[in-house]
Short mmCIF file of C-alpha atoms and ligand atoms in Angstrom, two decimals:
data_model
loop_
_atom_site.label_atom_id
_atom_site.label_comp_id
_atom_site.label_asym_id
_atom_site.label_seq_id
_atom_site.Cartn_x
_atom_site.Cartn_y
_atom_site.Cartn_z
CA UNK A 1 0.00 0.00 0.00
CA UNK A 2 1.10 3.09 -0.55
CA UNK A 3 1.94 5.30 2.86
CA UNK A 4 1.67 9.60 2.29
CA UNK A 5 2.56 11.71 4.84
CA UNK A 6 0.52 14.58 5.49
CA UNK A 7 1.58 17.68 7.33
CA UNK A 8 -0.49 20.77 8.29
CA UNK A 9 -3.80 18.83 8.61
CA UNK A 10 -6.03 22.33 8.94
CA UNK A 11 -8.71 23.93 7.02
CA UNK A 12 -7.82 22.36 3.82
CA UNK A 13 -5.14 19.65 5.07
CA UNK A 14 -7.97 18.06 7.01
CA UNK A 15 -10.40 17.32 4.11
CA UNK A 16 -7.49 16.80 1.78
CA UNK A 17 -6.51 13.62 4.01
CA UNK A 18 -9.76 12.12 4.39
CA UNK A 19 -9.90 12.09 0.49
CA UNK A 20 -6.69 9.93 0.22
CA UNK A 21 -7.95 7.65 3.38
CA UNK A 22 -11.03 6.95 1.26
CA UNK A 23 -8.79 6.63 -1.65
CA UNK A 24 -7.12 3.25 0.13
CA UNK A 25 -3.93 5.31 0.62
CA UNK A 26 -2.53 4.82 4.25
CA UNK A 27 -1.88 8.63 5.70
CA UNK A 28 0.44 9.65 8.03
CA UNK A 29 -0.44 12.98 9.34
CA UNK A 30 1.19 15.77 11.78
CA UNK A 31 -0.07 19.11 12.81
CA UNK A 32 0.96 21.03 15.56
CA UNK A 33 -2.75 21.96 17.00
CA UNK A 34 -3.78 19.05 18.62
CA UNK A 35 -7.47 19.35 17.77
CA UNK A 36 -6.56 18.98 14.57
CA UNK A 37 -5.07 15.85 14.99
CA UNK A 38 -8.32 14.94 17.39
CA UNK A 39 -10.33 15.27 13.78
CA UNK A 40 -7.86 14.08 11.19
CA UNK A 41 -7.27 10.88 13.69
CA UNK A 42 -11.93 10.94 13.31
CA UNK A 43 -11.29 10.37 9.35
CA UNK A 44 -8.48 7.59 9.43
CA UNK A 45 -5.48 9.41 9.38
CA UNK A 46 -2.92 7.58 11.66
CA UNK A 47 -1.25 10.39 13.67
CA UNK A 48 2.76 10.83 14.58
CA UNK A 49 4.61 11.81 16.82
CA UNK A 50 6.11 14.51 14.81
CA UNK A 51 6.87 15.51 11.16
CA UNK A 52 9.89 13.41 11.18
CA UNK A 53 8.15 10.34 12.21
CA UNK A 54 5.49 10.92 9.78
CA UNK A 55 7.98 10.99 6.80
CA UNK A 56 10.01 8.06 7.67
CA UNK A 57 8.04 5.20 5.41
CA UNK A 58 5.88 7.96 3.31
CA UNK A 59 6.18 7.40 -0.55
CA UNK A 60 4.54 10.68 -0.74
CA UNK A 61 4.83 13.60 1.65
CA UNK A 62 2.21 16.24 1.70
CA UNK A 63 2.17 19.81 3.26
CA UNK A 64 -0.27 22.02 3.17
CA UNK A 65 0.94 24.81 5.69
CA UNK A 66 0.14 28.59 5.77
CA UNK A 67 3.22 30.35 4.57
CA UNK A 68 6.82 29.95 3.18
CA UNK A 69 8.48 29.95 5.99
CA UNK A 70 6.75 26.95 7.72
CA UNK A 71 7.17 24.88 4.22
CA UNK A 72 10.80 26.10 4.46
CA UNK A 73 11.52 25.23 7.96
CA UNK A 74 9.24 21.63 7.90
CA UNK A 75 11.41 20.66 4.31
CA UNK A 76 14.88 21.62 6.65
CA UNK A 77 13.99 19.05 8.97
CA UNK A 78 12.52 16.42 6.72
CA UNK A 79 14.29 15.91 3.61
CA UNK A 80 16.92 14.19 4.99
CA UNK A 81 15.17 11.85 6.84
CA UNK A 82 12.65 10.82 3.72
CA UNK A 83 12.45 7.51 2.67
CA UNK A 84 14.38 7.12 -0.95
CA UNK A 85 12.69 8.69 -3.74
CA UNK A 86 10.30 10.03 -1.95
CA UNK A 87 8.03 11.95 -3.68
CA UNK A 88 7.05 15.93 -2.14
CA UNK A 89 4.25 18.02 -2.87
CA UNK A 90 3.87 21.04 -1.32
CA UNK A 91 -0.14 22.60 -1.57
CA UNK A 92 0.27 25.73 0.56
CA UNK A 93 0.22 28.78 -1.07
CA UNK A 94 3.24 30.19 -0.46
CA UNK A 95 6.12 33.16 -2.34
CA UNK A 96 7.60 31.53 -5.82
CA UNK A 97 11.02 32.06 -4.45
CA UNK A 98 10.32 29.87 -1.18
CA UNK A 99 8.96 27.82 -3.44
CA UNK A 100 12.33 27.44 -5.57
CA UNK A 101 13.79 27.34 -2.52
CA UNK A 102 11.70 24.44 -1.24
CA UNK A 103 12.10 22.81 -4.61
CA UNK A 104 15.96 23.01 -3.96
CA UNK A 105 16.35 21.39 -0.59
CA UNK A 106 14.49 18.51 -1.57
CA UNK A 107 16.52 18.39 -4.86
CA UNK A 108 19.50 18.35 -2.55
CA UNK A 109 18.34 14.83 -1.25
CA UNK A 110 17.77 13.19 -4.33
CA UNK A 111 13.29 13.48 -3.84
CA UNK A 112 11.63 14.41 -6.73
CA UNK A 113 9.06 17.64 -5.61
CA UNK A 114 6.14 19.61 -7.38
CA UNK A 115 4.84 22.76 -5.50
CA UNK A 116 0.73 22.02 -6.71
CA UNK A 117 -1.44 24.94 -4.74
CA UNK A 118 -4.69 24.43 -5.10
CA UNK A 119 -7.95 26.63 -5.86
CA UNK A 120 -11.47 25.68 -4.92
CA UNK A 121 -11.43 26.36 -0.74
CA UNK A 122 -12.35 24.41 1.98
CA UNK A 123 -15.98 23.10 -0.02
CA UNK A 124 -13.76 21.71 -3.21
CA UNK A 125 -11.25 20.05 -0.22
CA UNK A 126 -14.21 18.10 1.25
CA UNK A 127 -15.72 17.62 -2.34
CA UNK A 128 -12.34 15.93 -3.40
CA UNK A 129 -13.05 18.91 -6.77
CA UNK A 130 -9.65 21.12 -5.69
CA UNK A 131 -8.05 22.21 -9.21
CA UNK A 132 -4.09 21.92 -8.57
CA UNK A 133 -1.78 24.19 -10.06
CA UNK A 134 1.24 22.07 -10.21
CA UNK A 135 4.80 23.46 -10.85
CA UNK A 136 8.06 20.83 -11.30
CA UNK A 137 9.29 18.50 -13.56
CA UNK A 138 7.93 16.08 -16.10
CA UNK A 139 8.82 12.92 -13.96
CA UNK A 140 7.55 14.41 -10.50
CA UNK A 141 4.33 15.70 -12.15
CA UNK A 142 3.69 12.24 -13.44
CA UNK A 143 4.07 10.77 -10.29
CA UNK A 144 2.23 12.96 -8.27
CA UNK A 145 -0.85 12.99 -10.67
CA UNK A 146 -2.62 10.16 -9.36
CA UNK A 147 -1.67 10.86 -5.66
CA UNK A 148 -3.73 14.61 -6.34
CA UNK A 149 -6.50 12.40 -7.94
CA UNK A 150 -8.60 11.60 -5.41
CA UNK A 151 -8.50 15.54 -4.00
CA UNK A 152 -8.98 16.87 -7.67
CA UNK A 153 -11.32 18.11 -10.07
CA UNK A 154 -8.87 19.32 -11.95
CA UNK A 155 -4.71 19.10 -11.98
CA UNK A 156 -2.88 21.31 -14.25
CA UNK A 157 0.39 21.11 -14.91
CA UNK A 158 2.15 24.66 -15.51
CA UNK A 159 5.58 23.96 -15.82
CA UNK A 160 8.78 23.97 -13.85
CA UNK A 161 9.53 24.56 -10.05
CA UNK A 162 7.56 27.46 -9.14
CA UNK A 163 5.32 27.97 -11.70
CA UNK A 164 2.24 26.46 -9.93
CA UNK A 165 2.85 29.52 -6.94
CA UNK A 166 3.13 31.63 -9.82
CA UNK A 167 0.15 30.43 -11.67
CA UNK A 168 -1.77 30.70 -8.21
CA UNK A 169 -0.68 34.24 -7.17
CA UNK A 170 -1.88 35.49 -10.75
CA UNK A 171 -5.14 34.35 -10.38
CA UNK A 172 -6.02 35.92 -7.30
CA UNK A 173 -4.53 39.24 -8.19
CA UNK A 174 -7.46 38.98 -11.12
CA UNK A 175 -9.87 37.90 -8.33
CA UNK A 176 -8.75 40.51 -6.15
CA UNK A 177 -9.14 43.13 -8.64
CA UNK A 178 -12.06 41.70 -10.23
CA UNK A 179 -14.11 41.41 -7.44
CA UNK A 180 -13.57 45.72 -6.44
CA UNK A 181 -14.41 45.89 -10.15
CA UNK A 182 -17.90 44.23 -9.69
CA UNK A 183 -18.46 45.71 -6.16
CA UNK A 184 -17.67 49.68 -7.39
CA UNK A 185 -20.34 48.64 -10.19
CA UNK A 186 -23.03 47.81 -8.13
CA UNK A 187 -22.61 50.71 -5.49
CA UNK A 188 -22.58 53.20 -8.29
CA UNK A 189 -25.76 51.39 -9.64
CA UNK A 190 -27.10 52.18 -6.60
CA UNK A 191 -26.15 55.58 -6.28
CA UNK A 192 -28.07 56.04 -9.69
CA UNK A 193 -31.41 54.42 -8.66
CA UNK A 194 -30.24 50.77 -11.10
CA UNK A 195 -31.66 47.86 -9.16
CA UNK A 196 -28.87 44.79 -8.29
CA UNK A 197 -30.94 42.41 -10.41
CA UNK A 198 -31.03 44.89 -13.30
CA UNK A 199 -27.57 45.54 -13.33
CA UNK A 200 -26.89 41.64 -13.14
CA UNK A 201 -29.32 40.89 -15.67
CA UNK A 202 -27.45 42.99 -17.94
CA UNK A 203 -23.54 42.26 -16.92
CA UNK A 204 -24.11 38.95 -16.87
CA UNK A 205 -24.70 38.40 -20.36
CA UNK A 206 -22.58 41.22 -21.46
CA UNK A 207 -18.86 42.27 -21.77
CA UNK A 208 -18.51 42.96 -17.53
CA UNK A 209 -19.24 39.11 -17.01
CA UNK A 210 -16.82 37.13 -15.18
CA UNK A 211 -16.41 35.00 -11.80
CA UNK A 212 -16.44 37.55 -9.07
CA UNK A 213 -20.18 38.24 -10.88
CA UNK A 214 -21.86 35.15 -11.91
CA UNK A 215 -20.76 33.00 -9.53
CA UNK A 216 -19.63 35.16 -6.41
CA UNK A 217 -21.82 37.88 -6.56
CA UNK A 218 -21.28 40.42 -3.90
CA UNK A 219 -24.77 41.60 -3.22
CA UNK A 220 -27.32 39.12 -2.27
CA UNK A 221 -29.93 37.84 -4.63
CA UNK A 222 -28.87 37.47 -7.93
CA UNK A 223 -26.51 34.53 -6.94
CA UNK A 224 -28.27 32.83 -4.11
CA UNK A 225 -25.49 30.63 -3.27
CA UNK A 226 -22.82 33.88 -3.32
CA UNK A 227 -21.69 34.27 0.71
CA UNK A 228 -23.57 37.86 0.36
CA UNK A 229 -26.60 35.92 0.93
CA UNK A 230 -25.02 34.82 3.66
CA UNK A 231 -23.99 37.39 5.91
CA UNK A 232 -20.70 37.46 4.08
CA UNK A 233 -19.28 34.49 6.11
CA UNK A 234 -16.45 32.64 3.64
CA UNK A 235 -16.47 31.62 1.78
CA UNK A 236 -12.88 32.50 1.22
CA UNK A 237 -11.56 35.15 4.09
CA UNK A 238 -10.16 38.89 3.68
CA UNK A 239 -7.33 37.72 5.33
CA UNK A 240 -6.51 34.89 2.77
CA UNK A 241 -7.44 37.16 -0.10
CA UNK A 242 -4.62 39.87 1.17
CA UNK A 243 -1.85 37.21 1.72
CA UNK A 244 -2.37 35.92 -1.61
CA UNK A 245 -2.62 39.53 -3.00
CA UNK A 246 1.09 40.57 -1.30
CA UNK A 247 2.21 37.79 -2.60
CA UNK A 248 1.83 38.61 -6.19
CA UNK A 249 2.96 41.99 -5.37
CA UNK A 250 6.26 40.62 -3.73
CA UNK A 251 6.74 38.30 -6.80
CA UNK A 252 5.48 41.77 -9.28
CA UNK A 253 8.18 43.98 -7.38
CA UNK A 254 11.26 40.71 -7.96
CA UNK A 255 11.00 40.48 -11.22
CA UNK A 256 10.37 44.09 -12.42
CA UNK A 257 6.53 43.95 -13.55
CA UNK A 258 3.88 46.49 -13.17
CA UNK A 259 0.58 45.64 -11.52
CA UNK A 260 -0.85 48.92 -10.71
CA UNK A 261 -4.40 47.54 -10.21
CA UNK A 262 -2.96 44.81 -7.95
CA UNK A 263 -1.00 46.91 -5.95
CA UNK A 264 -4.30 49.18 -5.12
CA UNK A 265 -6.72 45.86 -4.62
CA UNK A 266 -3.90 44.97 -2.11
CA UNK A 267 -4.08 48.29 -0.46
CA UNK A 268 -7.80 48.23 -0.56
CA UNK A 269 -7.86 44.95 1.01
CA UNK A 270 -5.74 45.98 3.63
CA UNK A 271 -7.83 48.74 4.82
CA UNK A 272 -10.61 46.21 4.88
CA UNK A 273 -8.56 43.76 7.09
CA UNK A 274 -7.65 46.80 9.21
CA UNK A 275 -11.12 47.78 10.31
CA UNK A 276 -11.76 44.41 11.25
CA UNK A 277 -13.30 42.74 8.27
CA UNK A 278 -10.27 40.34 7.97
CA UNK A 279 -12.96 36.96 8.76
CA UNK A 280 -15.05 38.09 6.43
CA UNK A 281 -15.60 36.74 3.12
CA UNK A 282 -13.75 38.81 0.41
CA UNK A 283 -16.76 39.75 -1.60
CA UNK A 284 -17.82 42.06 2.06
CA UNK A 285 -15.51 44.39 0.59
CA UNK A 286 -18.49 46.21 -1.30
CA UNK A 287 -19.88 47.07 2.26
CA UNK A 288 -16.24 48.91 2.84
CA UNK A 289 -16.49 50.68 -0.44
CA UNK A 290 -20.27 51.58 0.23
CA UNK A 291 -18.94 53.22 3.36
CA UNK A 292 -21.19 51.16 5.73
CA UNK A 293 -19.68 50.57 8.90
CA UNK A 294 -17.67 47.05 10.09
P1 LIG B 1 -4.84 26.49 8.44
O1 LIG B 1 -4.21 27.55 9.26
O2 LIG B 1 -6.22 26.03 8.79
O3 LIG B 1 -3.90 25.19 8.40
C1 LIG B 1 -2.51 25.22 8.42
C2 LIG B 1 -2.05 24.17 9.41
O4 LIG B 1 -0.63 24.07 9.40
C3 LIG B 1 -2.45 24.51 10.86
O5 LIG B 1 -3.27 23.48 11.36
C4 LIG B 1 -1.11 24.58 11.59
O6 LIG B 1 -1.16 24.10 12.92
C5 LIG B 1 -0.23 23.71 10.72
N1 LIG B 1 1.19 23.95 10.89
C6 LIG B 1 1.87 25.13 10.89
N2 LIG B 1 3.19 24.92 11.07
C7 LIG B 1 3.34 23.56 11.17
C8 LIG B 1 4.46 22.73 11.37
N3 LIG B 1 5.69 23.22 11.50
N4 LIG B 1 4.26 21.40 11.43
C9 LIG B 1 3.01 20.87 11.33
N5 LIG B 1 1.91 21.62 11.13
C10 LIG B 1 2.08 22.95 11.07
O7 LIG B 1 -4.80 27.00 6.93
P2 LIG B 1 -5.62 26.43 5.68
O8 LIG B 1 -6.84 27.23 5.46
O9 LIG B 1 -5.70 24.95 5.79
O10 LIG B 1 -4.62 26.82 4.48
C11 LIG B 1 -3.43 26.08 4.24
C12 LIG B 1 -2.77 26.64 2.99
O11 LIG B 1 -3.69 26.53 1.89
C13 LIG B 1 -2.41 28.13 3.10
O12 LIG B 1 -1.20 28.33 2.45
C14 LIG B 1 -3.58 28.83 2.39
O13 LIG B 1 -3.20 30.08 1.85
C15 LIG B 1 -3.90 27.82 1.31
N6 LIG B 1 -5.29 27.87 0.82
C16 LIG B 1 -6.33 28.00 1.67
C17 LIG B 1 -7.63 28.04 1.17
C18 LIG B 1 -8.82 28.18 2.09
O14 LIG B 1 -9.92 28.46 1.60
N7 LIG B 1 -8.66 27.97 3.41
C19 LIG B 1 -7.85 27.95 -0.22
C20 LIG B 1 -6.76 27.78 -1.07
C21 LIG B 1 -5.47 27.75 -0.54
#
């Protein structure tokens, strides 16, 4: 049988790891909160000690952790001890030059790695429908392919180390920016008597279409499943929406490119984190640009 390791079992790592259980893969999990390990342990994940021990007879080893530096600083202490052509995937979002980075210390030990961040939040993680942006070589994509099966609706292979971060931080800068777009729309439709339905009616089936509308509208009733019909609970958080958005403008500002728009959605967002929005789905940022108190 073949043994992954899985470490960060959160939000997303949690889910993730139940989908391989149910696969018939044997997981090996580690997390350092241990109520996470109280529910991963619930879906048939056998817990260890520590990330080490959870590495030692892995074929595959998983992280899904919340920023570079933890990917970093977990890869220091396991690569070495990985069992021979051990496969890594990392699935946090994380900076494209930790990513390299990561990519390198593995390489170091002879593993073959793929950094694969995934879309689709915590509903495609339980649904086993993530899409994976995967970033590595030809051999290590192959091999990882049907491990990310079972937690996939759709893998995507984007080219070499790095390039799924990359293809992940470029997305949600058009999200990001996207999603203002559509929210500065509607309050000036409101300003100028236009109901929300009218406007949608219209958008949606002309040149302003896209995601942030049609599937994530930010006012409620148009899109009844959209979190605005739902008090704006996430959905995917403020606080997740301005990591990813510094991100792209740390990678914009390394390698020279301008991303004017991005740099104000990640100012914008910031302001909305600031006044205490930063739980809040992202799509709450129309009440911010309304003017509507927190
Ligand atoms: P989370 O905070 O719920 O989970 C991260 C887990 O990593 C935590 O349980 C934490 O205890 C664990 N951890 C941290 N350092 C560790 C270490 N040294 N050893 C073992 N465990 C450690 O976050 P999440 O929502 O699951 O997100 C994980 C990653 O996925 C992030 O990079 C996030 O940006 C990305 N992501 C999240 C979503 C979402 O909707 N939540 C969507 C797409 C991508």
């Amino acid at each position: 049988m073949t043994t992954i390791a899985f470490i960060g079992l959160g939000n997303m790592g949690n889910p993730m790891a139940a989908n391989l259980v149910k696969a018939g893969y044997a997981v090996h999990g580690f997390d350092l909160v241990p109520e996470n390990l109280v529910i991963a342990r619930e879906h048939g994940v056998v817990i260890m000690a520590n990330a080490v021990a959870a590495v030692k007879d892995a074929d595959a080893v998983i992280t899904m952790l919340p920023a570079g530096k933890h990917v970093l600083s977990v890869y220091a202490d396991i690569a070495a001890k990985a069992k021979k052509g051990a496969l890594f995937i990392d699935s946090s979002t994380i900076d494209v030059e930790s990513a390299r980075k990561a990519h390198a210390t593995a390489a170091k030990h002879g593993l073959l790695t793929i950094d694969a961040p995934v879309s689709g939040g915590t509903g495609g993680a339980a649904a086993g429908t993530l899409t994976f942006m995967a970033g590595g070589s030809k051999d290590a994509f192959a091999k990882a392919e049907p491990i990310l099966k079972p937690m996939a609706g759709r893998i995507v292979h984007c080219g070499d180390d790095g390039a799924g971060q990359a293809a992940k931080i470029c997305n949600n800068m058009i999200l990001g920016i996207s999603m203002i777009g559509v929210a500065e729309a509607f309050v000036l439709a409101e300003k100028l008597g236009l109901s929300h339905q009218a406007l949608f009616d219209v958008a949606s089936t002309s040149s302003g279409q896209c995601w942030s509308l049609t599937t994530y509208c930010p006012v409620p009733g148009p899109v009844p499943t959209s979190p605005a019909n739902n008090g704006y609970k996430p959905g995917f958080a403020a606080a997740l929406m301005l990591k990813d958005l510094k991100l792209s403008q740390e990678a914009a500002q390394s390698v020279g490119a301008a991303t004017p728009l991005g740099a104000e959605a990640a100012q914008l967002y910031a302001l909305f984190n600031a006044q205490g929005d930063a739980g809040a789905d992202f799509s709450g940022i129309i009440n911010f640009l309304r003017g509507d108190p927190a």
